[in-house]
Short mmCIF file of C-alpha atoms and ligand atoms in Angstrom, two decimals:
data_model
loop_
_atom_site.label_atom_id
_atom_site.label_comp_id
_atom_site.label_asym_id
_atom_site.label_seq_id
_atom_site.Cartn_x
_atom_site.Cartn_y
_atom_site.Cartn_z
CA MET X 1 -0.26 -0.52 0.17
CA PHE X 2 2.63 2.40 0.71
CA ALA X 3 4.89 1.79 -2.09
CA SER X 4 2.02 2.16 -4.29
CA LYS X 5 1.74 5.00 -2.59
CA SER X 6 4.41 6.35 -3.15
CA LEU X 7 4.81 5.02 -7.12
CA GLN X 8 1.88 7.37 -7.55
CA LEU X 9 3.10 10.43 -5.61
CA GLY X 10 6.87 9.72 -8.10
CA ALA X 11 4.76 9.85 -11.50
CA GLN X 12 2.76 12.27 -10.64
CA ALA X 13 5.69 14.79 -9.94
CA ILE X 14 7.41 13.12 -13.30
CA LYS X 15 4.35 14.82 -15.10
CA GLY X 16 4.38 18.08 -13.54
CA LEU X 17 8.37 18.37 -13.89
CA SER X 18 7.60 17.75 -18.28
CA ARG X 19 5.24 20.14 -17.93
CA VAL X 20 7.32 23.50 -16.44
CA SER X 21 9.83 21.69 -19.04
CA HIS X 22 7.36 21.82 -22.02
CA PHE X 23 6.92 25.23 -21.15
CA SER X 24 10.53 26.74 -20.14
CA ARG X 25 11.44 25.70 -23.90
CA LEU X 26 8.33 27.37 -25.54
CA VAL X 27 8.98 31.05 -23.65
CA ALA X 28 12.88 30.75 -23.88
CA PRO X 29 13.24 32.66 -26.94
CA ALA X 30 12.14 35.60 -25.61
CA THR X 31 14.04 34.97 -22.65
CA ILE X 32 17.16 34.36 -24.47
CA ILE X 33 17.60 37.22 -27.30
CA SER X 34 16.86 39.69 -24.63
CA ARG X 35 18.83 38.26 -21.14
CA LYS X 36 16.04 39.83 -19.29
CA PRO X 37 13.25 36.85 -17.16
CA TYR X 38 10.61 37.45 -19.13
CA PHE X 39 8.35 39.35 -17.46
CA GLN X 40 10.66 42.08 -18.46
CA VAL X 41 10.07 41.08 -22.44
CA VAL X 42 7.42 41.59 -23.36
CA PRO X 43 6.40 44.93 -22.16
CA ASN X 44 9.33 46.41 -24.19
CA ILE X 45 8.22 44.70 -27.42
CA PHE X 46 4.69 46.21 -27.33
CA HIS X 47 6.89 49.33 -26.11
CA PHE X 48 8.43 49.09 -29.45
CA CYS X 49 5.98 47.96 -31.14
CA TRP X 50 3.57 51.22 -29.83
CA LEU X 51 6.30 53.64 -31.39
CA LEU X 52 6.95 52.75 -34.05
CA PHE X 53 3.14 52.16 -34.42
CA SER X 54 2.48 56.17 -32.88
CA THR X 55 6.09 57.41 -35.30
CA THR X 56 4.83 56.29 -39.12
CA ALA X 57 1.10 57.45 -38.07
CA THR X 58 1.76 60.85 -36.60
CA SER X 59 4.20 61.53 -39.71
CA SER X 60 0.94 60.58 -42.17
CA ALA X 61 -1.20 62.61 -40.03
CA ASP X 62 1.50 65.45 -40.21
CA GLU X 63 1.90 65.29 -43.88
CA GLY X 64 -1.83 65.47 -44.40
CA ASN X 65 -2.60 68.42 -42.58
CA GLU X 66 0.44 70.20 -44.20
CA GLU X 67 -1.70 69.09 -46.98
CA LYS X 68 -5.15 70.18 -46.31
CA GLU X 69 -3.50 73.79 -45.01
CA LYS X 70 -3.61 75.13 -47.98
CA ILE X 71 -5.52 75.01 -51.50
CA SER X 72 -5.08 74.87 -55.20
CA VAL X 73 -5.26 78.05 -57.24
CA THR X 74 -5.09 78.50 -60.79
CA PHE X 75 -4.13 81.53 -62.48
CA VAL X 76 -5.75 82.05 -65.35
CA GLY X 77 -3.43 85.23 -67.54
CA LYS X 78 -4.67 87.39 -70.27
CA ASP X 79 -2.81 84.72 -72.93
CA GLY X 80 -4.75 81.88 -70.97
CA GLU X 81 -1.50 80.84 -70.95
CA GLU X 82 -2.65 79.63 -66.63
CA THR X 83 -0.65 78.37 -63.47
CA GLU X 84 -1.49 76.75 -60.75
CA VAL X 85 -0.17 77.35 -57.21
CA LYS X 86 -0.95 76.01 -53.42
CA VAL X 87 -1.77 78.66 -50.85
CA PRO X 88 -1.65 78.75 -47.68
CA ILE X 89 -4.96 79.19 -45.42
CA GLY X 90 -5.73 83.10 -44.84
CA MET X 91 -3.56 84.41 -46.94
CA SER X 92 -4.52 86.86 -49.63
CA MET X 93 -5.52 85.70 -53.69
CA LEU X 94 -2.06 89.47 -54.08
CA GLU X 95 -0.30 88.03 -52.38
CA ALA X 96 -0.18 84.20 -54.24
CA ALA X 97 -0.29 85.75 -56.84
CA HIS X 98 3.43 87.28 -56.20
CA GLN X 99 5.18 84.85 -54.41
CA ASN X 100 4.61 82.25 -57.35
CA ASP X 101 5.23 85.90 -60.04
CA ILE X 102 1.46 86.26 -61.39
CA GLU X 103 0.99 89.55 -62.74
CA LEU X 104 -1.00 91.24 -60.67
CA GLU X 105 -0.02 94.52 -59.49
CA GLY X 106 -1.72 95.18 -56.46
CA ALA X 107 -0.99 99.35 -55.99
CA CYS X 108 -2.00 100.26 -52.73
CA GLU X 109 -0.40 97.22 -51.60
CA GLY X 110 -4.65 95.49 -49.88
CA SER X 111 -5.47 98.94 -48.75
CA LEU X 112 -8.49 99.25 -50.30
CA ALA X 113 -6.74 102.36 -52.42
CA CYS X 114 -6.79 100.70 -55.59
CA SER X 115 -8.33 98.45 -58.13
CA THR X 116 -5.80 96.93 -59.96
CA CYS X 117 -5.90 93.46 -57.62
CA HIS X 118 -9.14 92.34 -60.01
CA VAL X 119 -10.13 89.62 -61.02
CA ILE X 120 -12.91 86.73 -62.10
CA VAL X 121 -13.86 84.57 -60.38
CA MET X 122 -14.56 81.66 -63.44
CA ASP X 123 -16.58 79.60 -61.40
CA VAL X 124 -19.33 81.45 -60.16
CA GLU X 125 -20.33 78.35 -57.75
CA GLN X 126 -17.06 79.41 -56.54
CA TYR X 127 -17.25 82.80 -56.33
CA ASN X 128 -21.06 82.33 -54.53
CA LYS X 129 -18.16 80.63 -51.48
CA LEU X 130 -16.40 83.80 -50.58
CA GLU X 131 -17.70 86.17 -48.09
CA ASP X 132 -19.63 89.57 -49.27
CA PRO X 133 -17.72 92.58 -50.90
CA THR X 134 -17.67 95.28 -48.42
CA ASP X 135 -18.86 99.12 -49.34
CA GLU X 136 -15.48 99.64 -50.28
CA GLU X 137 -14.07 97.05 -51.65
CA ASN X 138 -17.48 97.32 -54.49
CA ASP X 139 -15.97 101.53 -54.66
CA MET X 140 -13.30 99.71 -56.15
CA LEU X 141 -14.24 97.50 -57.89
CA ASP X 142 -17.01 99.66 -59.74
CA LEU X 143 -13.28 101.08 -61.10
CA ALA X 144 -11.53 98.27 -62.24
CA PHE X 145 -11.43 97.73 -66.47
CA GLY X 146 -13.70 95.31 -67.79
CA LEU X 147 -15.68 94.67 -64.59
CA THR X 148 -17.67 91.26 -64.71
CA GLU X 149 -20.48 89.99 -63.19
CA THR X 150 -17.99 87.53 -60.72
CA SER X 151 -15.27 90.38 -60.19
CA ARG X 152 -13.74 90.78 -57.35
CA LEU X 153 -10.39 92.80 -55.89
CA GLY X 154 -7.57 90.07 -55.01
CA CYS X 155 -6.29 91.77 -51.74
CA GLN X 156 -9.83 91.17 -50.77
CA VAL X 157 -9.50 86.79 -51.43
CA ILE X 158 -8.65 85.26 -48.81
CA ALA X 159 -8.02 81.22 -48.98
CA LYS X 160 -9.50 79.30 -46.62
CA PRO X 161 -10.32 74.97 -47.24
CA GLU X 162 -13.68 75.34 -49.70
CA LEU X 163 -12.34 77.67 -51.97
CA ASP X 164 -10.10 74.19 -52.84
CA GLY X 165 -10.00 74.05 -57.26
CA LEU X 166 -10.42 78.16 -57.51
CA ARG X 167 -9.50 79.62 -61.05
CA LEU X 168 -8.79 82.91 -60.91
CA ALA X 169 -8.95 84.83 -64.74
CA LEU X 170 -6.87 88.14 -64.65
CA PRO X 171 -8.62 91.03 -66.93
CA ALA X 172 -6.71 92.27 -70.27
CA ALA X 173 -5.98 95.46 -68.17
CA THR X 174 -6.27 97.41 -64.85
CA ARG X 175 -6.23 101.31 -65.29
CA ASN X 176 -4.10 102.44 -62.56
CA PHE X 177 -1.29 99.93 -64.66
CA ALA X 178 -2.42 102.75 -68.42
CA VAL X 179 -2.28 105.94 -66.32
CA ASP X 180 1.90 105.85 -65.19
CA GLY X 181 3.46 102.17 -66.63
CA TYR X 182 4.32 102.19 -63.28
CA LYS X 183 4.02 98.53 -61.75
CA PRO X 184 4.92 97.18 -58.52
CA LYS X 185 7.46 94.86 -57.33
CA PRO X 186 5.96 91.74 -56.01
CA HIS X 187 7.26 91.18 -52.58
FE1 FES R 201 -5.60 97.79 -54.06
FE2 FES R 201 -6.08 95.54 -53.46
S1 FES R 201 -4.65 95.82 -54.08
S2 FES R 201 -7.52 97.04 -53.82
#
């Protein structure tokens, strides 16, 4: 009786040991790679993966935001030549034109004292997305050469996300420029 009980206990102990060794085979690769206890390695791997993922996700998000902060605007010159430029949100079309060497005068530099920054919005739907012109802008527009239903002063058209794809035609002439031939240099 005593002998058979001892044999039974011995068999259970061997079974238990074999389970332990099976488990240690499973965790062995991780412990060998790092030379650290298993419970320290696993959180480190998760931390590394999180860092990798968050860095990649942040940089793609940044690129996306950068693109969203600019809109695409096409200036159509007097000769029909089209120039597409990227305009940062908040920038006026006059500034955008000057930055991209587009011939839009802007003699008063945006102080609503001339009509040399006259542009024609080519798409009525886009025109309707603009803020209404102020009385001062309307007064200056009345002096503009070749006024149309969708004319605006370029210094008063400010880039905003809804205006992405805006197309602006430059009129064939401007009044102030024709008077004395003075052509202000882009800033
Ligand atoms: Fe003179 Fe726009 S630059 S009104």
